[in-house]
Amino acid sequence: MKKVISTTKAPAAIGPYSQALLVGDTLYASGQLGIDPATGAFPEGITAQTEQSFRNIHAILEEAGMTIDHVVKTTCFLADMADFAAMNAVYERQFTGAFPARSAVAVKTLPKNGLVEIEIIAVK
């Protein structure tokens, strides 16, 4: 059984997909750009966009009754691998204890020309 997870505290989907799906005890969240859901705009720079991406992730996790501690896997997409260190500095502050498994890749372009997009898998 799958349940759609949706919150107005994170940007609405910009295509035919769900913000997240809860399947049993596992949450699969779509990639979160660093878009401020209140304004629909990106903050300036990789650090601010990564922080906003994580605020969006926290909101989705909260809607699913989870916290960042439930995250077991992340995938980070960067428009420019030169931004890796700055993204990583924000990323590192999000977690305590064991870090989730992670992939980080550079892509040609992200939706709406964002600088970073992060997706997660979390388990209760």
mmCIF file of C-alpha atoms in Angstrom:
data_model
loop_
_atom_site.group_PDB
_atom_site.id
_atom_site.type_symbol
_atom_site.label_atom_id
_atom_site.label_comp_id
_atom_site.label_asym_id
_atom_site.label_seq_id
_atom_site.Cartn_x
_atom_site.Cartn_y
_atom_site.Cartn_z
ATOM 1 C CA MET A 1 0.000 0.000 0.000
ATOM 2 C CA LYS A 2 1.424 3.393 -0.905
ATOM 3 C CA LYS A 3 0.419 6.727 0.574
ATOM 4 C CA VAL A 4 1.101 10.084 -1.063
ATOM 5 C CA ILE A 5 2.912 12.500 1.240
ATOM 6 C CA SER A 6 2.410 16.179 0.453
ATOM 7 C CA THR A 7 2.982 19.384 2.382
ATOM 8 C CA THR A 8 2.699 23.065 1.577
ATOM 9 C CA LYS A 9 5.877 23.579 3.646
ATOM 10 C CA ALA A 10 7.846 22.285 0.634
ATOM 11 C CA PRO A 11 7.495 23.330 -3.007
ATOM 12 C CA ALA A 12 4.681 21.691 -4.939
ATOM 13 C CA ALA A 13 5.670 19.187 -7.595
ATOM 14 C CA ILE A 14 6.487 20.894 -10.895
ATOM 15 C CA GLY A 15 5.458 17.866 -12.922
ATOM 16 C CA PRO A 16 3.483 14.636 -12.795
ATOM 17 C CA TYR A 17 4.998 13.237 -9.613
ATOM 18 C CA SER A 18 4.446 13.213 -5.845
ATOM 19 C CA GLN A 19 6.594 15.035 -3.303
ATOM 20 C CA ALA A 20 6.988 11.665 -1.614
ATOM 21 C CA LEU A 21 5.445 8.219 -1.286
ATOM 22 C CA LEU A 22 5.266 6.218 1.916
ATOM 23 C CA VAL A 23 5.326 2.499 1.175
ATOM 24 C CA GLY A 24 5.071 0.495 4.367
ATOM 25 C CA ASP A 25 7.750 1.958 6.625
ATOM 26 C CA THR A 26 9.817 3.405 3.750
ATOM 27 C CA LEU A 27 9.578 6.966 2.469
ATOM 28 C CA TYR A 28 10.745 7.762 -1.052
ATOM 29 C CA ALA A 29 11.030 11.527 -1.495
ATOM 30 C CA SER A 30 11.405 13.191 -4.868
ATOM 31 C CA GLY A 31 14.394 15.437 -5.360
ATOM 32 C CA GLN A 32 14.094 18.741 -3.546
ATOM 33 C CA LEU A 33 15.451 21.823 -5.212
ATOM 34 C CA GLY A 34 16.425 24.755 -3.046
ATOM 35 C CA ILE A 35 13.172 26.589 -3.801
ATOM 36 C CA ASP A 36 11.505 28.574 -1.032
ATOM 37 C CA PRO A 37 7.887 27.330 -1.010
ATOM 38 C CA ALA A 38 6.632 30.719 0.250
ATOM 39 C CA THR A 39 8.081 32.688 -2.675
ATOM 40 C CA GLY A 40 8.675 30.074 -5.363
ATOM 41 C CA ALA A 41 12.169 31.526 -5.796
ATOM 42 C CA PHE A 42 15.686 30.258 -5.268
ATOM 43 C CA PRO A 43 17.841 31.922 -2.636
ATOM 44 C CA GLU A 44 21.210 33.148 -3.901
ATOM 45 C CA GLY A 45 24.127 30.706 -4.022
ATOM 46 C CA ILE A 46 24.846 27.053 -3.396
ATOM 47 C CA THR A 47 24.957 27.289 0.410
ATOM 48 C CA ALA A 48 21.549 28.957 0.672
ATOM 49 C CA GLN A 49 20.008 26.609 -1.905
ATOM 50 C CA THR A 50 21.356 23.536 -0.094
ATOM 51 C CA GLU A 51 19.993 24.837 3.213
ATOM 52 C CA GLN A 52 16.584 25.426 1.596
ATOM 53 C CA SER A 53 16.634 21.991 -0.012
ATOM 54 C CA PHE A 54 17.115 20.499 3.453
ATOM 55 C CA ARG A 55 14.330 22.656 4.936
ATOM 56 C CA ASN A 56 12.078 21.184 2.246
ATOM 57 C CA ILE A 57 13.268 17.661 3.081
ATOM 58 C CA HIS A 58 12.660 18.222 6.806
ATOM 59 C CA ALA A 59 9.103 19.404 6.029
ATOM 60 C CA ILE A 60 8.356 16.289 3.964
ATOM 61 C CA LEU A 61 9.825 14.025 6.634
ATOM 62 C CA GLU A 62 7.718 15.759 9.285
ATOM 63 C CA GLU A 63 4.573 15.289 7.185
ATOM 64 C CA ALA A 64 5.406 11.560 7.028
ATOM 65 C CA GLY A 65 5.951 11.372 10.808
ATOM 66 C CA MET A 66 9.712 11.015 10.435
ATOM 67 C CA THR A 67 12.867 12.988 11.137
ATOM 68 C CA ILE A 68 16.217 13.364 9.418
ATOM 69 C CA ASP A 69 17.446 10.489 11.610
ATOM 70 C CA HIS A 70 15.260 8.118 9.562
ATOM 71 C CA VAL A 71 17.145 8.904 6.323
ATOM 72 C CA VAL A 72 19.167 5.933 5.056
ATOM 73 C CA LYS A 73 20.080 7.080 1.523
ATOM 74 C CA THR A 74 20.514 10.391 -0.244
ATOM 75 C CA THR A 75 21.327 11.390 -3.782
ATOM 76 C CA CYS A 76 22.716 14.870 -4.361
ATOM 77 C CA PHE A 77 22.631 16.389 -7.824
ATOM 78 C CA LEU A 78 24.857 19.399 -8.477
ATOM 79 C CA ALA A 79 24.801 21.705 -11.474
ATOM 80 C CA ASP A 80 28.539 22.258 -10.916
ATOM 81 C CA MET A 81 30.869 19.847 -9.105
ATOM 82 C CA ALA A 82 32.906 22.900 -8.050
ATOM 83 C CA ASP A 83 30.054 23.477 -5.539
ATOM 84 C CA PHE A 84 30.630 20.090 -3.881
ATOM 85 C CA ALA A 85 32.562 21.389 -0.848
ATOM 86 C CA ALA A 86 29.998 24.109 -0.067
ATOM 87 C CA MET A 87 27.092 21.668 -0.470
ATOM 88 C CA ASN A 88 28.934 19.097 1.639
ATOM 89 C CA ALA A 89 29.456 21.582 4.492
ATOM 90 C CA VAL A 90 25.683 22.153 4.743
ATOM 91 C CA TYR A 91 24.974 18.436 4.255
ATOM 92 C CA GLU A 92 27.293 17.440 7.105
ATOM 93 C CA ARG A 93 25.426 19.656 9.601
ATOM 94 C CA GLN A 94 22.106 17.931 8.867
ATOM 95 C CA PHE A 95 22.961 14.565 10.386
ATOM 96 C CA THR A 96 24.096 13.233 13.755
ATOM 97 C CA GLY A 97 25.538 9.790 14.298
ATOM 98 C CA ALA A 98 25.914 7.568 11.270
ATOM 99 C CA PHE A 99 25.577 9.369 7.960
ATOM 100 C CA PRO A 100 23.234 7.893 5.353
ATOM 101 C CA ALA A 101 24.612 6.200 2.272
ATOM 102 C CA ARG A 102 25.015 8.829 -0.452
ATOM 103 C CA SER A 103 25.660 9.436 -4.105
ATOM 104 C CA ALA A 104 26.660 12.868 -5.386
ATOM 105 C CA VAL A 105 26.780 13.605 -9.087
ATOM 106 C CA ALA A 106 27.124 16.595 -11.364
ATOM 107 C CA VAL A 107 24.445 16.985 -13.994
ATOM 108 C CA LYS A 108 24.239 19.201 -17.051
ATOM 109 C CA THR A 109 21.221 21.180 -15.842
ATOM 110 C CA LEU A 110 18.723 21.006 -12.989
ATOM 111 C CA PRO A 111 15.049 22.035 -13.253
ATOM 112 C CA LYS A 112 14.554 25.802 -13.215
ATOM 113 C CA ASN A 113 18.365 26.138 -13.358
ATOM 114 C CA GLY A 114 18.773 25.258 -9.686
ATOM 115 C CA LEU A 115 22.225 24.641 -8.277
ATOM 116 C CA VAL A 116 21.412 21.575 -6.141
ATOM 117 C CA GLU A 117 18.692 18.940 -5.822
ATOM 118 C CA ILE A 118 18.618 16.323 -3.061
ATOM 119 C CA GLU A 119 16.448 13.220 -2.849
ATOM 120 C CA ILE A 120 16.140 10.893 0.113
ATOM 121 C CA ILE A 121 14.958 7.478 1.189
ATOM 122 C CA ALA A 122 13.960 7.141 4.852
ATOM 123 C CA VAL A 123 12.847 4.157 6.924
ATOM 124 C CA LYS A 124 10.872 4.184 10.196
#
